[in-house]
XYZ file of C-alpha atoms in Angstrom:
767
model
C 22.229 281.327 -50.953
C 23.572 280.137 -54.354
C 21.024 280.510 -57.198
C 20.709 276.940 -58.996
C 21.572 276.724 -62.203
C 18.512 275.457 -64.910
C 18.816 273.346 -66.702
C 17.829 273.744 -70.620
C 15.892 271.563 -72.487
C 15.005 270.898 -75.809
C 12.045 272.970 -75.494
C 14.631 276.299 -75.313
C 15.480 275.242 -78.724
C 14.494 277.836 -82.243
C 12.024 276.365 -84.336
C 12.365 274.048 -87.300
C 11.421 277.546 -89.252
C 13.747 279.844 -87.461
C 16.400 277.274 -88.519
C 15.265 277.207 -92.216
C 15.121 280.784 -92.336
C 18.727 281.605 -90.343
C 19.867 279.026 -93.603
C 17.719 281.117 -96.236
C 19.474 284.432 -95.112
C 22.982 283.202 -95.140
C 23.795 281.078 -97.582
C 27.147 279.268 -98.031
C 28.359 280.053 -94.391
C 25.751 278.193 -92.092
C 27.151 275.184 -90.116
C 25.929 273.486 -86.371
C 28.688 276.585 -84.764
C 27.325 279.297 -86.803
C 24.118 278.483 -85.753
C 24.531 277.833 -82.269
C 26.138 280.893 -82.019
C 23.462 282.899 -84.006
C 20.706 281.257 -81.285
C 23.015 281.230 -78.019
C 22.898 277.383 -77.255
C 25.220 276.032 -75.231
C 25.384 273.334 -72.994
C 23.201 270.922 -73.129
C 21.074 272.656 -75.848
C 24.119 271.190 -78.415
C 22.822 267.859 -78.081
C 19.301 269.021 -78.789
C 20.342 270.965 -81.783
C 22.338 268.242 -83.420
C 19.554 265.809 -83.074
C 17.045 268.682 -84.963
C 19.694 269.429 -87.715
C 19.902 265.725 -88.938
C 15.907 265.285 -88.756
C 15.776 268.507 -91.060
C 18.889 266.669 -92.891
C 17.167 262.877 -93.074
C 13.252 264.827 -94.441
C 15.025 266.542 -97.071
C 14.850 270.354 -96.094
C 18.343 270.959 -95.603
C 21.839 269.491 -97.535
C 24.845 268.867 -95.983
C 28.130 270.291 -97.736
C 30.679 268.809 -95.527
C 30.286 271.237 -91.920
C 28.268 273.621 -94.110
C 24.137 273.600 -94.196
C 21.862 274.410 -97.155
C 18.575 274.134 -99.059
C 18.373 271.382 -101.685
C 18.568 273.078 -105.369
C 19.595 276.384 -104.204
C 21.847 278.644 -105.920
C 25.359 278.992 -104.871
C 26.130 281.586 -102.784
C 28.779 283.152 -105.739
C 26.999 282.299 -109.022
C 27.264 283.360 -112.392
C 23.867 284.799 -113.924
C 22.801 285.482 -117.716
C 20.743 289.264 -117.228
C 17.753 287.870 -119.634
C 15.513 290.802 -119.062
C 13.441 293.139 -116.468
C 10.390 293.050 -114.060
C 7.546 295.243 -114.117
C 9.015 297.445 -111.789
C 12.173 297.689 -114.096
C 14.562 296.110 -112.162
C 17.054 293.229 -113.736
C 16.097 289.442 -113.841
C 19.038 287.039 -113.773
C 18.621 283.397 -114.392
C 22.140 280.478 -113.372
C 23.650 280.432 -115.837
C 24.233 276.490 -115.148
C 21.365 274.899 -113.785
C 19.905 271.195 -114.078
C 16.603 271.301 -114.682
C 15.959 267.493 -114.654
C 16.881 267.357 -111.009
C 15.941 270.691 -109.413
C 13.412 271.588 -112.190
C 12.957 275.050 -113.698
C 15.916 277.717 -113.380
C 14.770 280.112 -110.607
C 14.470 284.122 -111.613
C 16.626 286.526 -109.641
C 16.132 290.180 -108.932
C 19.704 291.561 -109.512
C 19.888 294.744 -107.052
C 21.724 297.765 -108.833
C 22.271 301.500 -107.489
C 20.480 304.263 -109.191
C 23.725 304.161 -112.058
C 22.741 300.321 -112.942
C 25.725 299.459 -111.317
C 26.303 297.200 -108.847
C 26.064 298.256 -105.452
C 29.014 299.629 -104.709
C 30.712 298.026 -107.529
C 32.973 300.567 -109.820
C 32.903 299.603 -114.217
C 30.207 298.967 -116.823
C 26.862 299.274 -116.118
C 25.244 295.876 -116.332
C 22.238 295.481 -118.615
C 20.287 292.663 -120.407
C 21.848 290.025 -122.548
C 25.468 290.658 -119.797
C 26.818 287.877 -117.356
C 27.278 288.873 -113.987
C 29.134 286.962 -111.124
C 26.717 288.004 -108.563
C 26.497 286.880 -104.852
C 22.924 285.462 -103.942
C 20.971 286.603 -101.085
C 17.065 286.235 -99.919
C 14.600 289.444 -99.521
C 13.075 289.445 -96.049
C 9.345 288.435 -97.009
C 9.146 284.361 -96.862
C 7.284 284.231 -100.191
C 9.598 286.858 -102.049
C 11.787 286.675 -104.936
C 15.726 285.855 -104.533
C 17.630 288.471 -104.844
C 21.563 288.908 -105.926
C 24.058 291.451 -105.904
C 26.619 291.987 -108.594
C 30.113 291.366 -107.626
C 31.435 292.397 -111.294
C 29.920 292.287 -114.940
C 31.750 289.182 -116.616
C 30.950 289.241 -119.888
C 29.308 292.349 -121.519
C 26.452 291.860 -124.323
C 28.230 290.967 -127.567
C 28.717 293.834 -130.167
C 29.109 290.667 -132.880
C 26.800 288.244 -132.901
C 26.723 285.069 -134.559
C 24.361 283.348 -136.365
C 23.116 281.619 -139.937
C 23.090 283.656 -143.148
C 20.088 282.989 -145.439
C 20.572 284.823 -148.602
C 17.106 286.161 -149.641
C 18.122 287.278 -152.885
C 17.687 291.115 -152.195
C 20.769 290.992 -149.056
C 20.552 288.911 -146.561
C 18.602 287.449 -142.869
C 20.627 286.203 -140.059
C 18.748 284.037 -137.472
C 20.959 283.967 -134.213
C 21.591 281.019 -132.631
C 20.630 282.996 -129.348
C 17.153 282.393 -129.427
C 16.775 285.210 -127.106
C 18.077 287.276 -129.582
C 16.256 289.479 -132.474
C 16.584 288.496 -136.758
C 18.631 290.656 -138.396
C 19.040 292.205 -142.142
C 21.803 292.657 -144.479
C 22.355 294.612 -147.043
C 23.421 292.846 -150.238
C 27.260 295.310 -150.089
C 27.046 294.149 -146.301
C 27.436 290.156 -146.985
C 31.093 289.831 -148.138
C 31.395 286.466 -149.709
C 29.514 284.265 -147.135
C 27.362 282.267 -148.906
C 23.398 280.579 -148.130
C 23.321 278.694 -144.902
C 26.898 279.460 -143.980
C 27.403 280.210 -140.319
C 28.525 283.991 -139.889
C 29.814 286.233 -137.315
C 28.081 289.870 -137.945
C 28.567 293.353 -136.005
C 25.259 295.340 -135.680
C 25.514 298.557 -137.708
C 21.932 300.194 -136.459
C 19.468 298.840 -133.968
C 16.321 301.058 -134.653
C 12.894 301.212 -132.763
C 11.298 300.115 -135.468
C 12.144 297.119 -138.048
C 14.938 294.745 -137.642
C 18.287 295.599 -137.165
C 21.015 295.930 -139.552
C 24.286 294.342 -139.713
C 27.636 293.390 -141.330
C 29.254 290.070 -142.143
C 32.726 290.449 -140.146
C 33.795 286.732 -140.755
C 32.634 283.595 -141.909
C 32.771 280.633 -139.929
C 31.582 277.808 -142.206
C 29.646 275.175 -143.053
C 27.184 274.498 -140.275
C 28.770 270.715 -140.562
C 32.023 271.223 -139.330
C 33.215 270.799 -135.444
C 34.396 274.107 -136.070
C 31.163 276.013 -136.789
C 29.681 273.971 -134.259
C 32.283 274.534 -131.283
C 31.461 278.379 -131.962
C 27.808 278.046 -131.389
C 29.058 276.398 -128.157
C 31.455 279.175 -127.484
C 28.763 282.064 -128.205
C 26.043 280.097 -126.071
C 27.840 280.198 -123.210
C 29.655 283.345 -123.443
C 33.410 281.451 -123.425
C 36.033 284.089 -124.485
C 37.895 283.345 -127.383
C 39.900 286.156 -128.834
C 42.865 287.655 -126.986
C 42.467 291.246 -127.046
C 45.397 292.877 -128.009
C 47.350 294.161 -124.910
C 47.301 290.212 -124.096
C 49.014 289.098 -127.348
C 51.661 291.928 -127.141
C 52.599 291.119 -123.589
C 52.854 287.326 -124.122
C 54.875 288.626 -127.718
C 57.356 290.284 -125.027
C 57.805 287.078 -123.057
C 61.346 285.432 -122.900
C 62.899 282.059 -122.553
C 64.326 281.619 -118.785
C 67.741 281.385 -119.083
C 69.334 282.069 -115.847
C 69.286 279.619 -112.859
C 69.537 283.173 -110.818
C 67.084 281.029 -107.567
C 66.545 278.198 -109.466
C 68.323 274.885 -108.377
C 69.512 272.500 -111.197
C 67.716 269.467 -112.418
C 68.492 269.565 -116.354
C 70.171 266.135 -115.827
C 67.004 264.360 -114.065
C 65.568 262.122 -116.870
C 61.999 263.454 -116.141
C 59.809 262.571 -119.102
C 55.810 263.693 -120.334
C 53.130 261.020 -120.756
C 49.971 262.798 -122.862
C 47.460 262.142 -125.455
C 49.145 261.930 -128.678
C 47.618 265.131 -130.515
C 48.898 267.090 -126.995
C 50.196 270.798 -128.227
C 50.965 271.999 -124.210
C 52.926 269.709 -121.902
C 52.400 270.919 -118.147
C 53.621 268.333 -116.383
C 56.575 266.118 -116.122
C 57.146 262.854 -113.831
C 60.225 260.944 -112.746
C 60.394 257.638 -110.021
C 62.988 256.263 -108.606
C 63.489 253.308 -105.517
C 64.360 255.033 -102.432
C 68.348 254.304 -101.329
C 67.642 254.959 -97.724
C 68.175 251.997 -95.392
C 65.793 253.400 -93.127
C 62.598 253.261 -96.069
C 63.393 249.635 -97.722
C 61.149 249.351 -100.531
C 60.182 252.947 -100.549
C 60.374 255.005 -104.086
C 60.979 258.480 -104.762
C 58.261 260.518 -106.862
C 59.253 263.425 -108.326
C 56.535 265.502 -110.352
C 57.827 268.823 -111.971
C 55.103 271.233 -113.728
C 55.577 274.579 -115.438
C 56.417 277.897 -114.321
C 53.528 279.436 -115.288
C 53.784 282.074 -112.765
C 57.236 283.659 -113.441
C 55.157 284.616 -116.740
C 52.092 285.287 -115.837
C 53.015 287.828 -112.979
C 49.661 288.876 -110.957
C 47.875 291.916 -112.148
C 49.613 291.873 -115.602
C 47.180 291.941 -118.800
C 47.698 288.119 -119.446
C 46.491 287.186 -115.767
C 43.790 289.224 -116.188
C 43.099 287.829 -119.347
C 43.661 284.339 -117.621
C 41.367 284.350 -114.833
C 38.131 285.979 -117.039
C 38.825 282.712 -118.890
C 39.310 280.765 -115.756
C 40.510 277.284 -117.626
C 40.968 276.361 -121.273
C 38.527 274.943 -122.702
C 38.401 271.405 -125.070
C 36.763 270.693 -128.498
C 37.297 267.568 -130.413
C 39.884 269.657 -133.065
C 41.071 273.131 -131.399
C 40.883 274.329 -128.118
C 40.208 277.697 -126.636
C 43.283 278.110 -124.581
C 43.931 280.184 -121.220
C 47.197 281.626 -121.879
C 47.827 282.712 -125.653
C 50.237 279.898 -127.360
C 53.400 281.987 -127.310
C 53.330 280.396 -123.389
C 50.753 277.833 -123.427
C 52.626 275.760 -126.559
C 55.908 276.861 -126.094
C 57.565 279.436 -123.094
C 55.218 277.327 -120.532
C 55.425 274.056 -121.714
C 58.038 271.725 -120.822
C 59.000 270.720 -124.546
C 61.359 267.760 -125.135
C 64.985 268.436 -124.935
C 64.500 272.230 -123.977
C 65.459 274.227 -120.701
C 62.641 274.881 -119.092
C 61.552 276.732 -115.531
C 59.639 274.302 -113.211
C 58.239 274.536 -110.202
C 58.817 270.743 -108.681
C 57.704 268.651 -105.645
C 59.680 265.575 -104.671
C 57.925 262.938 -102.749
C 59.288 260.258 -100.806
C 57.321 256.898 -100.113
C 57.257 253.863 -97.862
C 56.750 250.412 -99.345
C 53.462 250.163 -98.166
C 52.738 253.705 -100.746
C 52.005 255.649 -97.559
C 54.002 259.509 -98.159
C 56.665 259.937 -95.321
C 57.382 263.132 -96.383
C 57.883 265.776 -99.707
C 59.407 268.978 -100.923
C 58.850 271.551 -103.460
C 61.187 273.227 -105.345
C 61.863 275.938 -108.082
C 64.246 274.709 -110.724
C 65.379 274.207 -113.960
C 64.917 271.236 -115.877
C 65.186 269.608 -119.435
C 62.500 267.109 -120.270
C 63.884 263.816 -121.848
C 61.554 262.573 -123.908
C 57.749 263.296 -124.773
C 55.565 260.269 -125.163
C 51.833 259.325 -125.351
C 50.371 256.992 -123.541
C 50.304 254.348 -126.058
C 53.863 254.795 -127.026
C 54.401 254.375 -122.534
C 52.463 251.522 -122.333
C 53.754 249.832 -125.553
C 56.963 249.396 -123.862
C 56.149 248.600 -120.443
C 54.024 245.718 -122.550
C 57.164 245.194 -124.534
C 56.687 246.614 -127.691
C 58.997 249.827 -127.340
C 59.720 252.472 -129.946
C 62.963 254.242 -131.370
C 62.334 256.468 -128.751
C 60.856 254.723 -126.083
C 63.290 252.077 -126.101
C 66.857 253.538 -124.844
C 64.472 254.752 -121.328
C 62.534 251.967 -120.652
C 64.753 250.543 -118.302
C 66.153 253.661 -116.695
C 63.165 255.822 -116.761
C 59.643 253.791 -117.364
C 60.452 250.713 -115.671
C 61.431 252.963 -112.616
C 58.301 254.774 -113.265
C 55.698 251.650 -113.109
C 57.671 250.643 -110.055
C 56.477 253.730 -108.601
C 53.333 253.928 -109.224
C 52.645 249.965 -108.224
C 54.022 251.403 -104.976
C 51.814 254.545 -104.950
C 48.660 252.237 -105.712
C 49.476 250.347 -102.507
C 48.667 253.529 -100.512
C 45.504 254.384 -102.904
C 44.174 251.043 -102.708
C 44.466 251.617 -98.834
C 42.628 254.963 -98.792
C 39.978 253.502 -101.207
C 38.897 256.126 -103.500
C 35.385 256.414 -105.228
C 36.022 254.116 -108.394
C 33.172 254.513 -111.471
C 33.575 252.586 -114.003
C 32.105 254.855 -117.019
C 33.761 255.012 -120.578
C 34.296 258.122 -122.097
C 33.321 258.610 -125.964
C 36.051 260.647 -128.198
C 34.860 261.783 -131.605
C 37.264 261.284 -134.222
C 36.771 263.128 -137.529
C 37.669 263.381 -140.975
C 40.115 266.361 -142.787
C 36.906 268.244 -143.443
C 36.105 268.550 -139.139
C 33.072 266.568 -139.820
C 32.337 263.317 -138.022
C 34.590 259.909 -139.130
C 33.153 258.000 -135.865
C 33.197 257.926 -132.122
C 34.584 255.446 -130.507
C 35.657 254.476 -126.215
C 39.276 255.123 -125.691
C 40.822 252.152 -123.865
C 41.956 253.136 -119.972
C 45.483 252.478 -119.917
C 48.038 251.565 -116.624
C 49.443 254.943 -118.341
C 46.876 257.131 -118.061
C 45.973 255.998 -114.103
C 50.444 256.257 -113.457
C 49.792 260.240 -114.480
C 46.748 260.470 -112.951
C 48.011 259.050 -109.699
C 51.506 261.353 -109.578
C 49.117 263.816 -110.081
C 46.800 263.701 -107.137
C 49.617 262.714 -104.773
C 51.736 266.671 -105.971
C 47.874 268.286 -105.326
C 47.538 266.697 -101.842
C 50.851 267.950 -101.170
C 50.758 271.469 -102.305
C 47.482 271.621 -99.929
C 49.221 270.153 -97.266
C 52.089 272.540 -97.574
C 50.013 275.579 -97.724
C 47.833 274.632 -95.141
C 51.226 274.252 -92.706
C 52.321 277.473 -93.893
C 48.724 278.635 -92.773
C 47.964 280.040 -96.315
C 44.255 280.475 -97.547
C 44.529 279.115 -100.940
C 41.699 277.467 -103.229
C 41.261 273.763 -102.539
C 39.480 271.963 -104.594
C 36.924 270.221 -102.631
C 33.690 267.275 -103.554
C 31.408 267.442 -100.692
C 29.809 263.735 -99.929
C 26.393 262.872 -101.102
C 23.505 264.838 -99.660
C 21.070 262.897 -97.373
C 18.514 263.384 -100.047
C 20.658 261.557 -102.680
C 21.620 258.949 -100.141
C 18.055 258.319 -99.830
C 17.195 258.028 -103.689
C 19.889 255.306 -104.337
C 18.609 253.721 -101.549
C 14.999 253.589 -102.712
C 17.029 252.595 -106.338
C 19.348 249.999 -105.122
C 15.968 248.031 -103.230
C 14.672 247.649 -106.568
C 17.711 245.609 -108.053
C 17.350 243.793 -104.368
C 20.494 245.800 -102.553
C 20.858 247.778 -99.463
C 23.070 250.571 -99.007
C 23.705 250.760 -95.455
C 22.908 253.634 -92.784
C 26.351 254.496 -91.254
C 27.075 257.678 -89.349
C 30.511 258.218 -91.250
C 30.377 257.725 -94.814
C 32.934 257.061 -97.209
C 33.617 256.045 -100.736
C 34.609 252.558 -99.676
C 30.539 251.852 -99.056
C 29.638 252.649 -102.567
C 32.319 250.504 -103.759
C 31.263 247.653 -102.245
C 28.183 248.280 -104.104
C 29.868 248.521 -107.768
C 31.986 245.560 -107.242
C 28.571 243.599 -106.524
C 27.483 243.988 -109.680
C 30.759 244.451 -111.576
C 30.115 241.813 -114.470
C 26.134 241.650 -113.842
C 23.231 242.991 -116.248
C 22.740 245.951 -113.568
C 26.833 247.021 -113.852
C 26.436 249.830 -116.271
C 22.838 250.887 -114.246
C 24.439 251.391 -110.771
C 27.505 252.930 -111.898
C 25.045 255.698 -113.213
C 23.296 255.842 -110.316
C 25.819 256.424 -107.818
C 27.834 258.645 -110.229
C 24.327 260.587 -109.871
C 23.856 260.710 -106.114
C 27.329 262.238 -105.622
C 28.101 266.499 -105.355
C 30.290 268.449 -107.663
C 33.626 269.946 -107.402
C 34.358 273.398 -106.294
C 37.153 275.486 -106.029
C 36.778 277.327 -102.237
C 39.141 278.361 -99.652
C 36.917 276.480 -96.884
C 38.357 272.972 -96.871
C 35.995 270.486 -96.598
C 38.122 267.805 -98.202
C 37.559 265.819 -101.065
C 35.401 262.535 -100.642
C 35.139 260.930 -104.323
C 39.259 260.982 -103.649
C 38.836 260.506 -99.755
C 41.516 262.801 -99.451
C 41.361 265.658 -96.514
C 43.396 267.959 -98.409
C 43.531 268.587 -102.321
C 44.326 271.657 -104.180
C 44.957 271.737 -107.626
C 48.450 272.211 -108.791
C 49.367 270.033 -111.599
C 47.524 272.358 -114.380
C 48.807 276.028 -114.445
C 48.410 276.304 -118.455
C 44.885 275.306 -118.039
C 43.549 276.076 -115.210
C 43.393 279.319 -113.384
C 43.159 277.964 -109.857
C 46.659 275.979 -110.494
C 47.886 279.340 -110.975
C 46.986 280.881 -107.813
C 48.186 277.557 -105.639
C 51.611 278.286 -107.358
C 51.895 281.755 -105.995
C 50.567 280.568 -102.634
C 53.881 277.542 -102.851
C 55.817 280.330 -103.713
C 55.109 282.336 -100.828
C 54.729 279.427 -98.254
C 58.470 278.444 -99.364
C 59.990 282.022 -100.456
C 61.353 280.748 -103.619
C 60.072 284.589 -105.317
C 58.920 287.658 -105.294
C 56.088 286.884 -106.734
C 53.981 285.060 -104.844
C 50.695 285.204 -103.801
C 50.017 288.809 -102.374
C 47.436 289.620 -99.144
C 45.028 291.462 -101.483
C 44.558 288.043 -103.446
C 44.239 285.945 -100.877
C 41.166 288.645 -99.310
C 38.715 287.703 -102.136
C 39.446 283.735 -102.610
C 35.787 283.351 -102.037
C 34.799 285.483 -104.898
C 37.720 283.740 -106.974
C 36.355 280.231 -106.018
C 33.004 280.617 -107.260
C 34.144 282.225 -110.460
C 36.693 279.401 -111.247
C 33.648 276.784 -110.216
C 31.388 278.251 -113.099
C 33.626 278.695 -115.391
C 34.482 275.118 -114.659
C 30.821 274.212 -115.354
C 30.568 276.612 -118.529
C 33.485 275.237 -120.072
C 32.217 271.544 -119.311
C 28.686 272.080 -120.955
C 30.098 273.802 -123.819
C 32.135 270.725 -124.458
C 29.101 268.769 -123.916
C 26.680 270.224 -126.221
C 29.309 270.728 -128.921
C 30.192 266.742 -128.501
C 25.715 266.367 -129.176
C 25.541 268.632 -132.245
C 28.551 266.925 -134.044
C 26.466 263.713 -133.665
C 23.121 264.979 -134.498
C 25.038 266.199 -137.581
C 26.338 263.006 -138.294
C 23.062 261.255 -137.538
C 20.841 263.267 -139.808
C 20.995 260.532 -142.830
C 20.569 257.902 -140.550
C 17.034 259.188 -140.135
C 14.732 256.222 -139.945
C 17.565 253.502 -139.063
C 17.198 251.053 -135.760
C 20.398 251.055 -132.769
C 20.584 249.473 -130.208
C 21.451 251.277 -126.724
C 20.557 251.539 -122.690
C 17.978 253.308 -120.768
C 20.274 256.277 -119.174
C 17.482 258.230 -117.861
C 14.023 258.098 -116.818
C 11.047 261.191 -116.576
C 7.772 261.478 -116.177
C 8.208 262.588 -119.950
C 9.402 260.026 -121.153
C 13.109 257.895 -121.809
C 16.493 258.852 -122.174
C 18.379 256.343 -124.517
C 22.097 255.932 -125.142
C 23.247 254.102 -128.015
C 25.942 251.803 -128.303
C 28.052 252.374 -130.958
C 28.233 256.423 -130.265
C 27.521 256.914 -127.157
C 24.802 259.265 -128.861
C 21.753 259.993 -126.252
C 17.979 260.846 -127.560
C 14.739 261.135 -125.999
C 11.429 258.979 -126.829
C 8.037 260.567 -125.476
C 6.191 258.999 -122.808
C 3.287 258.947 -125.391
C 4.938 257.192 -128.359
C 5.706 254.297 -125.709
C 3.265 250.998 -126.048
C -0.660 250.471 -126.255
C -0.863 251.129 -122.582
C -0.762 254.405 -120.338
C 2.618 254.409 -118.503
C 3.530 255.993 -114.764
C 6.880 257.391 -113.667
C 8.058 255.269 -110.292
C 10.305 257.573 -109.430
C 12.145 255.189 -106.806
C 12.391 252.247 -109.257
C 13.707 255.077 -111.640
C 11.265 253.585 -114.094
C 8.218 253.370 -116.216
C 5.397 251.248 -115.579
C 2.686 250.238 -118.006
C -0.507 250.690 -115.807
C -2.437 247.891 -117.489
C -0.101 245.844 -118.848
C 2.520 246.445 -116.251
C 5.531 246.639 -118.569
C 8.375 247.887 -117.153
C 10.995 250.442 -118.525
C 13.606 250.817 -116.233
C 16.834 253.337 -116.189
C 20.073 250.627 -117.302
C 17.670 248.053 -119.683
C 18.551 247.717 -123.175
C 16.000 249.054 -125.893
C 16.168 248.981 -129.387
C 15.081 252.023 -131.308
C 14.061 253.936 -134.306
C 15.819 257.312 -134.941
C 12.902 259.770 -136.365
C 14.018 262.783 -135.966
C 17.557 264.478 -135.147
C 17.837 268.755 -135.114
C 21.412 269.204 -135.299
C 21.505 272.959 -133.626
C 19.853 271.775 -130.840
C 22.231 268.537 -130.658
C 18.658 266.545 -129.791
C 17.879 263.506 -130.847
C 14.577 261.316 -130.801
C 13.484 257.831 -130.812
C 11.108 255.420 -131.519
C 10.797 252.355 -129.301
C 11.296 249.157 -130.447
C 10.380 245.522 -128.610
C 8.512 245.708 -125.347
C 9.582 245.922 -122.183
C 9.704 243.587 -118.683
C 6.960 242.088 -117.500
C 6.946 243.661 -113.782
C 3.763 241.141 -112.506
C 0.757 242.267 -110.903
C -2.907 241.931 -111.269
C -2.841 242.736 -115.405
C -1.379 241.134 -117.817
C 0.521 241.954 -121.148
C -2.162 241.939 -123.807
C -2.640 239.434 -126.076
C -0.830 239.914 -130.123
C -3.104 241.591 -132.057
C -4.851 242.943 -129.106
C -6.329 246.453 -130.268
C -3.818 249.639 -128.117
C -5.662 251.329 -125.689
C -6.078 255.181 -126.040
C -3.989 256.984 -123.559
C -5.428 260.348 -122.151
C -4.146 263.116 -123.822
C -1.008 265.213 -122.503
C -1.897 268.762 -123.565
C 1.674 269.320 -124.483
C 3.801 268.495 -127.610
C 6.633 266.290 -127.626
C 9.664 267.467 -129.086
C 12.985 266.305 -129.651
C 15.196 266.666 -126.222
C 18.510 265.178 -125.331
C 19.774 263.751 -122.174
C 22.731 265.252 -120.080
C 24.987 262.829 -117.932
C 25.932 265.088 -115.258
C 29.669 265.539 -115.757
C 31.866 265.134 -112.707
C 35.461 266.834 -112.137
C 37.924 265.871 -109.018
C-alpha cells in the first residue's frame, strides 16, 4: 500500500526570529528563494512563506530591496569604514563614512577583524590602523547581542602623512588646529612656518610624534584664506579622504599617451555632424549627439538617434597605473570653482575630450525609434568622430527659441532642429513609461574672482538639459541590454523601490494634507506622480515633493540587476560618462567584449570582482556627494557671517524632536532652530504629521511651512547656521487656544542639553 503524502502546513514554517537571524547573517544576498532553500521550504509552504515575509515587511522588521530582503537601517553588505579607534581588547573599531543620522540615529560601531599581523584576514598589503579608511564586508557575530563585525577587503586610504589645518601665529612659532577634530593639535617652529600667515589654511607634514607633548610639523603648502572657495573645498577633500594628487607614475603615463590617428578597427564617422552640448564652463566633453528622421518606409515618423561617447577604454587599460588610480578615485568630484578629476587633465580635458573640429576615438550607439518613441533596435560601434560644434545649453536653447548665435545659426536647420524633433519623439516614449517626476530645483553658487561667494542662483531648467538627459538615458539602456544579451556580468545602475517602512511613513504624512497613497501590490513611479500632480501649484507643492524624495531609496552600482525604479526601467547601466565615472569605463570594456570591438574588453578576472567594485564605487559616489554638499554649506556660512542679525524668509525643510531645519528662499542656505527657542510653549514632535505642536497653544510648525527667521549664528568651518523663529505658526485646533497678546510666556521643561548650531541635509539621489 502506497504511503500517503502528508500536506505541509504553515506550522512547519520557520519562526519570525529564525528568518530575521538568517537575513542578519546573510546581508545583501537574501531573497525568498534563498530563504526557502535554507529552510527546505517546498510546495504549498511557499505560499505561507510569502505571507510571512510580507508581514515582516509591512511591520518594518525587514526592508525589500528589489528581490532582496534586509533589516532597515543596516549597513550595506560592502561599505567604507573609517577606523576611529580601538576597543578595550585592542580590536580596531570602524564607523561608516556615510551615514544618515537624521533617519537612522547614531552610526553603528563595527569591530574590524584582522589577522595576527594586523591585516585583513587573508589579505596582502599594508596593515590597517587608526585613521585609515577601508573597504569592508559587513557580517554579524554569532551571539544575538554581539556587535557587528567586518572583514577588510582592502585598505583604501592610509592615515595621511600630511595634515590640513588652520595656522595660528603664537609669536614664538605656530600652532596648527587640524580640520579633522580626531587629530591632535600640532606645533611649528618659526623656521617651519615658511611664508604662511596667521589664520591661513595650510598643509603640514608631521616631523615627529613623541609620546609626550604635541607633535611637531612643517608647512609644505599654503591653501590660503579661509574665506576662499579653494580652501573650503580642501576641507571637504581632507575630511572625506578624497584622493586629489596624482602619483608621479600616473602623470608620467598620461604624458606618454598619444592621440589616435589610425582608423584601424574603427568606422569613419567624421562626416556625421555630432555636436556636444554642455554647461558653458565645462572643460571636458565626453558625449556628443545627433538625430535625423528615419528614411525606412517601414518606420514612417520614426527617428534615428546617435550618441557618441569618448573612447576612454582605449587610453585607460585595465591594470595600468592610470586605471588603478581611476578605480581608487571612483569618480570626479565637482566643487564650485574647480574639479578633482578621476583622470589626469592630459586625458580628461584633451585626448578623451570630444573637442570641436578635432578627430577623436569614440564608442557610439545608433538607436532607431518608431513614431511613438519606442526603441526598435540599436547597435554599438567603435568609431572615429569629429565634433561639428561645442555648444552650451543656453546657446543651443537660444537658437531653437529664435535667437541663434554666429556658431549655432548655420547648424539650426541641419543639426539642431532635427535634434529637437528627435527629442520630441523620445519624449513620447518617456511619457508612456512615466518615470518619477520630482520638481526640486538645484542651487548654484556664483563666485567672485577672489573665490568668495558673489550670489546663489537657481538656474533655469531648459529643454536643452532635458534633451541631453533623455538621449543619455536611452544610450545607458542600450548598454545594459547589450551586455545582458551577451550574458556578461556588468555593473548595473540600480534604484530599488521604496521600503514598506518608508511607504507607511509617507501614507501617514499624506493624511495630514488630506491626501491618500493607495496600497497596491505592484508599485510604480506613476503612483507618486499622481500625488505630485495633485499638489502642483498649491501651497503644499514643495512640501510633498520633499517628502516623496525622502521616501525613495538611493541608487547604487551592483552586478545584480533589480532595475531602476525612479526611471521605471528594467535594465540600466551607466555608459555615458567614462571620463568622470569609473563604472562607465567598466561598462565600455564590457561592450567592447560583447561586440568583439577590440582586445581591451572586460577580462574574466574583472567580472569576478564586480560585487566588491560596485560597493566601492557606490561608496565613492556618496563620499563625493557629501563633500560637494558640505562645501556649499561652508561657503554660504562664510558668506552669511556678516549678516548675523538679519531677517530672512524661508521654508521648513526638516522637523525633528530637537527642532526645525529651515532653508532660506534667496540662497537655499539651511540652518537649525533649536526647539527650546520656539515660542512661549512646550512643543512636542508629531512624527506622522512632520510637525512640532504646542502642548498648550496648539500652534503647529510643519514641514513645508513658510517662516520668517533671524540669523543668530554662522559657523563657517562647520558650515552651520542657527536661526531664531519670528512670528507664530498655524493654529492646529483642539481644546487649547493661542495665548492672548501680552500673556506671560510659559516656562519650558529643561532639556538638560545645550543647543548648538546645526545644519540640515537634503538626501541627494543620483540616477
